[in-house]
PDB file of C-alpha atoms in Angstrom:
ATOM      1  CA  PRO A  16      20.121  26.441  -9.791  1.00  0.00           C
ATOM      2  CA  VAL A  17      16.806  27.585 -11.302  1.00  0.00           C
ATOM      3  CA  GLY A  18      14.257  29.960  -9.731  1.00  0.00           C
ATOM      4  CA  TYR A  19      12.475  30.575  -6.455  1.00  0.00           C
ATOM      5  CA  PHE A  20      10.595  27.532  -5.106  1.00  0.00           C
ATOM      6  CA  PRO A  21      11.015  25.147  -8.064  1.00  0.00           C
ATOM      7  CA  TYR A  22       7.790  23.143  -8.164  1.00  0.00           C
ATOM      8  CA  ASP A  23       7.327  20.843 -11.149  1.00  0.00           C
ATOM      9  CA  VAL A  24       9.509  19.228 -13.808  1.00  0.00           C
ATOM     10  CA  THR A  25       8.712  18.193 -17.390  1.00  0.00           C
ATOM     11  CA  VAL A  26      11.229  16.404 -19.623  1.00  0.00           C
ATOM     12  CA  SER A  27      11.243  16.410 -23.419  1.00  0.00           C
ATOM     13  CA  PRO A  28      10.741  12.992 -25.101  1.00  0.00           C
ATOM     14  CA  ASP A  29      14.405  12.838 -26.144  1.00  0.00           C
ATOM     15  CA  GLY A  30      15.602  13.678 -22.620  1.00  0.00           C
ATOM     16  CA  ARG A  31      17.651  16.631 -23.834  1.00  0.00           C
ATOM     17  CA  TRP A  32      15.527  19.442 -22.383  1.00  0.00           C
ATOM     18  CA  VAL A  33      13.997  19.924 -18.939  1.00  0.00           C
ATOM     19  CA  PHE A  34      11.395  22.539 -18.019  1.00  0.00           C
ATOM     20  CA  VAL A  35      11.001  23.590 -14.382  1.00  0.00           C
ATOM     21  CA  SER A  36       8.172  25.752 -13.045  1.00  0.00           C
ATOM     22  CA  ASN A  37       9.235  28.257 -10.387  1.00  0.00           C
ATOM     23  CA  TRP A  38       6.352  28.777  -7.998  1.00  0.00           C
ATOM     24  CA  GLY A  39       7.923  31.418  -5.757  1.00  0.00           C
ATOM     25  CA  VAL A  40       8.134  35.190  -5.854  1.00  0.00           C
ATOM     26  CA  THR A  41      11.044  35.866  -3.487  1.00  0.00           C
ATOM     27  CA  GLU A  42      13.241  34.004  -1.039  1.00  0.00           C
ATOM     28  CA  TYR A  43      13.920  34.650   2.625  1.00  0.00           C
ATOM     29  CA  THR A  44      17.440  35.765   3.446  1.00  0.00           C
ATOM     30  CA  PHE A  45      18.970  36.216   6.894  1.00  0.00           C
ATOM     31  CA  ALA A  46      19.918  39.814   7.566  1.00  0.00           C
ATOM     32  CA  LYS A  47      22.927  39.220   9.845  1.00  0.00           C
ATOM     33  CA  PRO A  48      23.809  35.533   9.939  1.00  0.00           C
ATOM     34  CA  THR A  49      26.812  34.113  11.765  1.00  0.00           C
ATOM     35  CA  TYR A  50      28.335  30.698  11.233  1.00  0.00           C
ATOM     36  CA  ASN A  51      30.700  28.448  13.123  1.00  0.00           C
ATOM     37  CA  THR A  52      33.816  26.949  11.576  1.00  0.00           C
ATOM     38  CA  ASP A  53      31.972  24.058   9.889  1.00  0.00           C
ATOM     39  CA  GLY A  54      29.528  26.401   8.183  1.00  0.00           C
ATOM     40  CA  THR A  55      26.536  25.775  10.476  1.00  0.00           C
ATOM     41  CA  LEU A  56      24.249  28.768  10.982  1.00  0.00           C
ATOM     42  CA  THR A  57      24.518  29.828  14.630  1.00  0.00           C
ATOM     43  CA  ALA A  58      22.683  33.144  14.912  1.00  0.00           C
ATOM     44  CA  VAL A  59      20.770  35.848  13.084  1.00  0.00           C
ATOM     45  CA  ALA A  60      19.967  39.404  14.061  1.00  0.00           C
ATOM     46  CA  PRO A  61      17.910  39.706  17.282  1.00  0.00           C
ATOM     47  CA  ALA A  62      14.126  39.499  16.839  1.00  0.00           C
ATOM     48  CA  GLY A  63      11.208  39.956  19.217  1.00  0.00           C
ATOM     49  CA  VAL A  64       8.387  37.508  19.781  1.00  0.00           C
ATOM     50  CA  ASN A  65       6.757  36.625  16.441  1.00  0.00           C
ATOM     51  CA  GLU A  66       8.670  39.404  14.738  1.00  0.00           C
ATOM     52  CA  PRO A  67      10.656  38.320  11.677  1.00  0.00           C
ATOM     53  CA  ALA A  68      13.244  41.062  12.183  1.00  0.00           C
ATOM     54  CA  GLY A  69      16.070  38.565  11.876  1.00  0.00           C
ATOM     55  CA  TYR A  70      15.616  38.114   8.150  1.00  0.00           C
ATOM     56  CA  TYR A  71      14.308  40.015   5.194  1.00  0.00           C
ATOM     57  CA  VAL A  72      12.610  39.267   1.892  1.00  0.00           C
ATOM     58  CA  PRO A  73      14.607  40.456  -1.122  1.00  0.00           C
ATOM     59  CA  LYS A  74      13.003  42.096  -4.103  1.00  0.00           C
ATOM     60  CA  THR A  75      11.371  40.019  -6.808  1.00  0.00           C
ATOM     61  CA  ASP A  76      13.466  38.859  -9.755  1.00  0.00           C
ATOM     62  CA  SER A  77      11.367  39.128 -12.915  1.00  0.00           C
ATOM     63  CA  GLY A  78      13.784  40.655 -15.426  1.00  0.00           C
ATOM     64  CA  GLY A  79      16.780  39.534 -17.412  1.00  0.00           C
ATOM     65  CA  SER A  80      17.231  36.235 -19.225  1.00  0.00           C
ATOM     66  CA  THR A  81      16.826  33.977 -16.165  1.00  0.00           C
ATOM     67  CA  PRO A  82      14.111  35.492 -13.930  1.00  0.00           C
ATOM     68  CA  LYS A  83      13.642  33.569 -10.684  1.00  0.00           C
ATOM     69  CA  THR A  84      10.173  34.923  -9.900  1.00  0.00           C
ATOM     70  CA  SER A  85       7.088  33.159 -11.326  1.00  0.00           C
ATOM     71  CA  SER A  86       8.933  31.642 -14.243  1.00  0.00           C
ATOM     72  CA  VAL A  87       9.690  28.457 -16.169  1.00  0.00           C
ATOM     73  CA  SER A  88      13.369  27.539 -16.406  1.00  0.00           C
ATOM     74  CA  VAL A  89      14.722  25.816 -19.511  1.00  0.00           C
ATOM     75  CA  VAL A  90      17.561  23.402 -18.752  1.00  0.00           C
ATOM     76  CA  ALA A  91      19.702  21.874 -21.502  1.00  0.00           C
ATOM     77  CA  VAL A  92      20.801  18.258 -20.978  1.00  0.00           C
ATOM     78  CA  PRO A  93      23.238  17.374 -23.797  1.00  0.00           C
ATOM     79  CA  GLY A  94      22.866  13.762 -24.831  1.00  0.00           C
ATOM     80  CA  GLY A  95      20.439  13.212 -21.988  1.00  0.00           C
ATOM     81  CA  ASP A  96      23.373  13.225 -19.545  1.00  0.00           C
ATOM     82  CA  GLY A  97      22.143  14.817 -16.318  1.00  0.00           C
ATOM     83  CA  ALA A  98      25.695  15.529 -15.189  1.00  0.00           C
ATOM     84  CA  ARG A  99      25.972  18.008 -18.064  1.00  0.00           C
ATOM     85  CA  ALA A 100      22.719  19.854 -17.376  1.00  0.00           C
ATOM     86  CA  SER A 101      22.845  23.652 -17.468  1.00  0.00           C
ATOM     87  CA  LEU A 102      20.347  26.507 -17.249  1.00  0.00           C
ATOM     88  CA  VAL A 103      19.788  28.114 -20.651  1.00  0.00           C
ATOM     89  CA  GLU A 104      17.049  30.637 -19.901  1.00  0.00           C
ATOM     90  CA  SER A 105      13.946  31.241 -17.824  1.00  0.00           C
ATOM     91  CA  VAL A 106      10.625  32.507 -19.145  1.00  0.00           C
ATOM     92  CA  TYR A 107       8.715  34.933 -16.924  1.00  0.00           C
ATOM     93  CA  MET A 108       5.105  33.792 -16.521  1.00  0.00           C
ATOM     94  CA  GLY A 109       3.942  36.419 -14.036  1.00  0.00           C
ATOM     95  CA  GLU A 110       2.123  39.728 -14.137  1.00  0.00           C
ATOM     96  CA  PRO A 111       3.110  43.266 -13.130  1.00  0.00           C
ATOM     97  CA  LEU A 112       3.514  43.067  -9.352  1.00  0.00           C
ATOM     98  CA  ASP A 113       2.020  45.566  -6.914  1.00  0.00           C
ATOM     99  CA  GLU A 114       1.279  45.644  -3.203  1.00  0.00           C
ATOM    100  CA  LEU A 115      -2.447  44.935  -3.388  1.00  0.00           C
ATOM    101  CA  TYR A 116      -3.516  42.621  -6.181  1.00  0.00           C
ATOM    102  CA  GLN A 117      -0.535  40.440  -7.045  1.00  0.00           C
ATOM    103  CA  VAL A 118       0.599  38.955  -3.728  1.00  0.00           C
ATOM    104  CA  GLY A 119       2.039  35.578  -4.680  1.00  0.00           C
ATOM    105  CA  ASP A 120       1.900  36.496  -8.378  1.00  0.00           C
ATOM    106  CA  THR A 121       0.543  33.855 -10.777  1.00  0.00           C
ATOM    107  CA  HIS A 122       1.931  30.779  -8.961  1.00  0.00           C
ATOM    108  CA  PRO A 123       3.172  28.728 -11.950  1.00  0.00           C
ATOM    109  CA  CYS A 124       2.967  25.135 -10.767  1.00  0.00           C
ATOM    110  CA  ALA A 125       2.029  21.983 -12.703  1.00  0.00           C
ATOM    111  CA  THR A 126       3.370  21.553 -16.244  1.00  0.00           C
ATOM    112  CA  ALA A 127       2.756  19.290 -19.239  1.00  0.00           C
ATOM    113  CA  LEU A 128       4.322  18.940 -22.666  1.00  0.00           C
ATOM    114  CA  LEU A 129       2.409  18.680 -25.952  1.00  0.00           C
ATOM    115  CA  THR A 130       3.951  17.822 -29.306  1.00  0.00           C
ATOM    116  CA  SER A 131       2.696  19.100 -32.654  1.00  0.00           C
ATOM    117  CA  GLY A 132       4.936  18.490 -35.643  1.00  0.00           C
ATOM    118  CA  GLU A 133       8.338  20.081 -35.099  1.00  0.00           C
ATOM    119  CA  LYS A 134       7.047  22.172 -32.212  1.00  0.00           C
ATOM    120  CA  GLN A 135       6.464  21.374 -28.579  1.00  0.00           C
ATOM    121  CA  TYR A 136       4.314  23.308 -26.158  1.00  0.00           C
ATOM    122  CA  VAL A 137       4.823  23.609 -22.431  1.00  0.00           C
ATOM    123  CA  TYR A 138       1.495  24.103 -20.668  1.00  0.00           C
ATOM    124  CA  VAL A 139       1.826  25.741 -17.237  1.00  0.00           C
ATOM    125  CA  THR A 140      -1.002  25.998 -14.711  1.00  0.00           C
ATOM    126  CA  LYS A 141      -1.082  29.464 -13.144  1.00  0.00           C
ATOM    127  CA  ALA A 142      -3.031  28.727  -9.986  1.00  0.00           C
ATOM    128  CA  ASN A 143      -3.349  32.323  -8.762  1.00  0.00           C
ATOM    129  CA  SER A 144      -4.647  33.756 -12.036  1.00  0.00           C
ATOM    130  CA  ASP A 145      -6.905  30.893 -13.259  1.00  0.00           C
ATOM    131  CA  ARG A 146      -4.914  30.606 -16.471  1.00  0.00           C
ATOM    132  CA  ILE A 147      -2.948  28.109 -18.497  1.00  0.00           C
ATOM    133  CA  GLY A 148       0.303  29.602 -19.723  1.00  0.00           C
ATOM    134  CA  ILE A 149       1.608  28.322 -23.056  1.00  0.00           C
ATOM    135  CA  ILE A 150       5.247  28.322 -24.158  1.00  0.00           C
ATOM    136  CA  CYS A 151       6.029  27.291 -27.737  1.00  0.00           C
ATOM    137  CA  VAL A 152       9.343  25.466 -28.044  1.00  0.00           C
ATOM    138  CA  LYS A 153      10.901  24.905 -31.462  1.00  0.00           C
ATOM    139  CA  LYS A 154      14.294  24.053 -32.916  1.00  0.00           C
ATOM    140  CA  GLY A 155      16.661  26.888 -33.669  1.00  0.00           C
ATOM    141  CA  PHE A 156      18.319  27.475 -37.024  1.00  0.00           C
ATOM    142  CA  GLY A 157      21.422  29.284 -38.232  1.00  0.00           C
ATOM    143  CA  SER A 158      23.412  30.579 -35.283  1.00  0.00           C
ATOM    144  CA  LYS A 159      20.974  28.835 -32.932  1.00  0.00           C
ATOM    145  CA  ALA A 160      21.189  25.433 -34.585  1.00  0.00           C
ATOM    146  CA  GLY A 161      21.150  22.687 -31.972  1.00  0.00           C
ATOM    147  CA  GLN A 162      19.376  24.982 -29.547  1.00  0.00           C
ATOM    148  CA  ILE A 163      15.688  25.657 -28.946  1.00  0.00           C
ATOM    149  CA  VAL A 164      13.752  28.887 -29.246  1.00  0.00           C
ATOM    150  CA  THR A 165      10.913  29.712 -26.819  1.00  0.00           C
ATOM    151  CA  GLN A 166       7.952  31.969 -27.439  1.00  0.00           C
ATOM    152  CA  VAL A 167       5.150  32.759 -24.983  1.00  0.00           C
ATOM    153  CA  LYS A 168       1.651  32.414 -26.449  1.00  0.00           C
ATOM    154  CA  LYS A 169      -1.641  33.831 -25.210  1.00  0.00           C
ATOM    155  CA  ASP A 170      -2.907  32.312 -21.956  1.00  0.00           C
ATOM    156  CA  LEU A 171      -6.079  30.245 -21.762  1.00  0.00           C
ATOM    157  CA  ASP A 172      -8.398  31.823 -19.195  1.00  0.00           C
ATOM    158  CA  LEU A 173     -10.283  29.363 -16.959  1.00  0.00           C
ATOM    159  CA  SER A 174     -11.810  31.985 -14.650  1.00  0.00           C
ATOM    160  CA  PRO A 175     -15.310  30.850 -13.646  1.00  0.00           C
ATOM    161  CA  VAL A 176     -16.705  34.403 -13.458  1.00  0.00           C
ATOM    162  CA  LYS A 177     -16.199  37.152 -16.019  1.00  0.00           C
ATOM    163  CA  VAL A 178     -16.971  40.619 -14.657  1.00  0.00           C
ATOM    164  CA  GLY A 179     -16.278  43.405 -17.092  1.00  0.00           C
ATOM    165  CA  GLY A 180     -14.385  46.437 -15.815  1.00  0.00           C
ATOM    166  CA  VAL A 181     -13.701  44.943 -12.391  1.00  0.00           C
ATOM    167  CA  LYS A 182     -10.144  44.929 -11.064  1.00  0.00           C
ATOM    168  CA  PRO A 183      -8.688  42.778  -9.700  1.00  0.00           C
ATOM    169  CA  LEU A 184     -10.243  40.051 -11.822  1.00  0.00           C
ATOM    170  CA  VAL A 185     -12.489  37.547 -10.074  1.00  0.00           C
ATOM    171  CA  HIS A 186     -10.544  34.326  -9.584  1.00  0.00           C
ATOM    172  CA  GLY A 187     -11.385  30.967  -8.073  1.00  0.00           C
ATOM    173  CA  ALA A 188     -10.625  28.036 -10.397  1.00  0.00           C
ATOM    174  CA  TYR A 189      -7.085  27.511  -9.030  1.00  0.00           C
ATOM    175  CA  PRO A 190      -5.751  25.155 -11.737  1.00  0.00           C
ATOM    176  CA  ASN A 191      -2.992  23.142 -10.055  1.00  0.00           C
ATOM    177  CA  ALA A 192      -2.522  19.866 -11.983  1.00  0.00           C
ATOM    178  CA  ILE A 193      -2.537  18.930 -15.658  1.00  0.00           C
ATOM    179  CA  ILE A 194      -2.136  15.834 -17.803  1.00  0.00           C
ATOM    180  CA  VAL A 195      -2.236  15.348 -21.576  1.00  0.00           C
ATOM    181  CA  SER A 196      -3.845  12.471 -23.488  1.00  0.00           C
ATOM    182  CA  ARG A 197      -1.600   9.992 -25.304  1.00  0.00           C
ATOM    183  CA  ASP A 198      -2.510  11.454 -28.707  1.00  0.00           C
ATOM    184  CA  HIS A 199      -2.059  15.032 -27.405  1.00  0.00           C
ATOM    185  CA  THR A 200      -5.560  16.079 -28.521  1.00  0.00           C
ATOM    186  CA  ARG A 201      -6.896  16.560 -24.980  1.00  0.00           C
ATOM    187  CA  ALA A 202      -5.616  18.084 -21.763  1.00  0.00           C
ATOM    188  CA  TYR A 203      -7.191  17.595 -18.341  1.00  0.00           C
ATOM    189  CA  VAL A 204      -6.732  20.312 -15.724  1.00  0.00           C
ATOM    190  CA  ALA A 205      -7.536  19.940 -12.023  1.00  0.00           C
ATOM    191  CA  GLU A 206      -9.385  23.028 -10.803  1.00  0.00           C
ATOM    192  CA  ALA A 207      -9.006  22.906  -7.037  1.00  0.00           C
ATOM    193  CA  GLY A 208     -11.223  25.931  -6.407  1.00  0.00           C
ATOM    194  CA  LEU A 209     -14.153  24.609  -8.462  1.00  0.00           C
ATOM    195  CA  ASN A 210     -13.993  20.907  -7.505  1.00  0.00           C
ATOM    196  CA  SER A 211     -13.748  19.994 -11.164  1.00  0.00           C
ATOM    197  CA  VAL A 212     -11.452  18.863 -13.972  1.00  0.00           C
ATOM    198  CA  ALA A 213     -11.489  21.052 -17.059  1.00  0.00           C
ATOM    199  CA  VAL A 214     -11.360  19.163 -20.370  1.00  0.00           C
ATOM    200  CA  LEU A 215      -9.463  21.020 -23.086  1.00  0.00           C
ATOM    201  CA  ASP A 216      -9.385  20.455 -26.832  1.00  0.00           C
ATOM    202  CA  THR A 217      -5.682  20.787 -27.695  1.00  0.00           C
ATOM    203  CA  ARG A 218      -5.703  19.843 -31.374  1.00  0.00           C
ATOM    204  CA  ASN A 219      -4.548  23.418 -31.953  1.00  0.00           C
ATOM    205  CA  PRO A 220      -2.056  23.556 -29.067  1.00  0.00           C
ATOM    206  CA  GLU A 221      -1.511  27.300 -29.413  1.00  0.00           C
ATOM    207  CA  LYS A 222      -5.231  27.962 -28.963  1.00  0.00           C
ATOM    208  CA  PRO A 223      -6.745  25.279 -26.710  1.00  0.00           C
ATOM    209  CA  SER A 224     -10.458  25.492 -25.996  1.00  0.00           C
ATOM    210  CA  LEU A 225     -12.572  24.471 -23.005  1.00  0.00           C
ATOM    211  CA  LEU A 226     -14.949  21.606 -23.842  1.00  0.00           C
ATOM    212  CA  GLY A 227     -16.470  21.206 -20.400  1.00  0.00           C
ATOM    213  CA  ARG A 228     -15.851  20.186 -16.798  1.00  0.00           C
ATOM    214  CA  ILE A 229     -15.932  16.888 -14.891  1.00  0.00           C
ATOM    215  CA  PRO A 230     -17.235  17.145 -11.298  1.00  0.00           C
ATOM    216  CA  THR A 231     -14.803  15.962  -8.624  1.00  0.00           C
ATOM    217  CA  GLY A 232     -14.486  15.698  -4.871  1.00  0.00           C
ATOM    218  CA  TRP A 233     -13.080  18.422  -2.677  1.00  0.00           C
ATOM    219  CA  TYR A 234      -9.929  20.160  -3.969  1.00  0.00           C
ATOM    220  CA  PRO A 235      -8.550  17.988  -6.806  1.00  0.00           C
ATOM    221  CA  THR A 236      -4.757  18.194  -6.877  1.00  0.00           C
ATOM    222  CA  ALA A 237      -3.365  15.305  -8.968  1.00  0.00           C
ATOM    223  CA  LEU A 238      -4.277  13.508 -12.207  1.00  0.00           C
ATOM    224  CA  GLU A 239      -3.206  10.358 -14.028  1.00  0.00           C
ATOM    225  CA  LEU A 240      -4.347   8.512 -17.150  1.00  0.00           C
ATOM    226  CA  SER A 241      -4.494   4.763 -17.700  1.00  0.00           C
ATOM    227  CA  ALA A 242      -2.086   3.265 -20.228  1.00  0.00           C
ATOM    228  CA  ASP A 243      -4.850   2.963 -22.828  1.00  0.00           C
ATOM    229  CA  GLY A 244      -6.031   6.518 -22.171  1.00  0.00           C
ATOM    230  CA  LYS A 245      -9.605   5.466 -21.388  1.00  0.00           C
ATOM    231  CA  MET A 246      -9.588   6.110 -17.639  1.00  0.00           C
ATOM    232  CA  LEU A 247      -8.799   9.322 -15.774  1.00  0.00           C
ATOM    233  CA  TYR A 248      -7.756   9.068 -12.125  1.00  0.00           C
ATOM    234  CA  ILE A 249      -8.257  12.067  -9.856  1.00  0.00           C
ATOM    235  CA  LEU A 250      -6.891  12.603  -6.355  1.00  0.00           C
ATOM    236  CA  ASN A 251      -8.849  15.026  -4.200  1.00  0.00           C
ATOM    237  CA  ALA A 252      -6.680  16.395  -1.394  1.00  0.00           C
ATOM    238  CA  LYS A 253      -9.442  17.418   0.983  1.00  0.00           C
ATOM    239  CA  GLY A 254     -11.936  14.716   0.155  1.00  0.00           C
ATOM    240  CA  VAL A 255     -15.000  14.229   2.310  1.00  0.00           C
ATOM    241  CA  GLY A 256     -14.212  16.571   5.162  1.00  0.00           C
ATOM    242  CA  GLU A 257     -12.469  17.068   8.465  1.00  0.00           C
ATOM    243  CA  ASP A 258     -12.541  14.862  11.535  1.00  0.00           C
ATOM    244  CA  ILE A 259     -14.123  16.696  14.440  1.00  0.00           C
ATOM    245  CA  GLY A 260     -11.724  14.964  16.804  1.00  0.00           C
ATOM    246  CA  PRO A 261     -12.250  13.837  20.400  1.00  0.00           C
ATOM    247  CA  ALA A 262     -13.701  17.180  21.478  1.00  0.00           C
ATOM    248  CA  GLY A 263     -16.554  19.284  20.099  1.00  0.00           C
ATOM    249  CA  THR A 264     -19.947  18.423  18.684  1.00  0.00           C
ATOM    250  CA  THR A 265     -21.249  16.443  15.767  1.00  0.00           C
ATOM    251  CA  ALA A 266     -23.820  17.463  13.148  1.00  0.00           C
ATOM    252  CA  PRO A 267     -26.609  17.692  12.031  1.00  0.00           C
ATOM    253  CA  PRO A 268     -28.140  19.864  14.790  1.00  0.00           C
ATOM    254  CA  SER A 269     -30.999  17.419  15.371  1.00  0.00           C
ATOM    255  CA  LYS A 270     -28.472  14.798  16.448  1.00  0.00           C
ATOM    256  CA  VAL A 271     -25.852  16.877  18.248  1.00  0.00           C
ATOM    257  CA  SER A 272     -23.668  14.901  20.622  1.00  0.00           C
ATOM    258  CA  THR A 273     -20.904  16.442  22.690  1.00  0.00           C
ATOM    259  CA  ARG A 274     -17.511  14.800  22.724  1.00  0.00           C
ATOM    260  CA  ALA A 275     -15.054  15.145  25.554  1.00  0.00           C
ATOM    261  CA  GLY A 276     -11.318  15.328  25.158  1.00  0.00           C
ATOM    262  CA  GLY A 277      -8.310  17.565  24.837  1.00  0.00           C
ATOM    263  CA  LEU A 278      -8.219  18.111  21.066  1.00  0.00           C
ATOM    264  CA  SER A 279     -10.814  20.850  20.795  1.00  0.00           C
ATOM    265  CA  ASN A 280      -8.876  22.851  18.208  1.00  0.00           C
ATOM    266  CA  ILE A 281      -8.862  20.872  14.984  1.00  0.00           C
ATOM    267  CA  ASP A 282      -6.202  21.416  12.351  1.00  0.00           C
ATOM    268  CA  SER A 283      -7.944  21.987   9.021  1.00  0.00           C
ATOM    269  CA  ASN A 284      -5.341  19.774   7.379  1.00  0.00           C
ATOM    270  CA  TYR A 285      -6.708  16.723   9.213  1.00  0.00           C
ATOM    271  CA  ILE A 286      -8.934  15.775   6.319  1.00  0.00           C
ATOM    272  CA  PHE A 287      -9.831  12.648   4.406  1.00  0.00           C
ATOM    273  CA  GLY A 288      -8.780  12.659   0.770  1.00  0.00           C
ATOM    274  CA  SER A 289     -10.443  10.626  -1.948  1.00  0.00           C
ATOM    275  CA  ALA A 290      -9.674   9.084  -5.330  1.00  0.00           C
ATOM    276  CA  GLN A 291     -11.915   8.967  -8.381  1.00  0.00           C
ATOM    277  CA  LYS A 292     -11.895   6.850 -11.507  1.00  0.00           C
ATOM    278  CA  VAL A 293     -13.566   8.432 -14.539  1.00  0.00           C
ATOM    279  CA  ASP A 294     -14.446   6.532 -17.731  1.00  0.00           C
ATOM    280  CA  LEU A 295     -13.487   8.985 -20.482  1.00  0.00           C
ATOM    281  CA  THR A 296     -15.237   6.966 -23.183  1.00  0.00           C
TER     282      THR A 296
END
């Protein structure tokens, strides 16, 4: 068990440590469940139409040594044997929660691992706060020999708009995927809200810097590098647009044509994705 809504997994090169990003803030729990003899859920408390009175949302879990809310869990895997895996700690990557500005919290999602000498760095995309969280991981000594020690470093802010004195901060980059170059000197971050990939200089992994942005299609959500590191592949989830379906009208206005049919209400998820190949040289 790790945190709420475990999202992404990164494994250390030696296979002995696993880092899991926990996307969620809370979990739904049935208020008054009943079960039959084989353990199958049979009923919850009565609820009206579209009223979730049959369950409740527990409080967030952001304290202690293994917070489940908006965190990164550190799992020890002795000898690389998955059967012996155990949760060591979780690192909270969120912000102070309130009712207005932090719904969903920071949304830690995609992760990547950078190596620099004896230290490793877990980069975590915080989609809801336009930031890259950085966790320094190093070997323990003395009483912590054979273990690892984690330390949270300052976030890298990718917010496209900086407005002084305005709260909440203006967000919109939505970083949601990340990949690191083979030599660990560059990181590429998909920014779904900007239709771009941010290129980071990671030669100083504790203080990465933004070099620029690569234009993409609509809503980039996944990245991959070629084996030689010269090509970047980008998957854009929403691509070129949405099919109007059998009913409705086409555009532009000068060439409007009405379509007949029963599917007049189009689901916005019916969209055509796209793939890009970028020559990094």
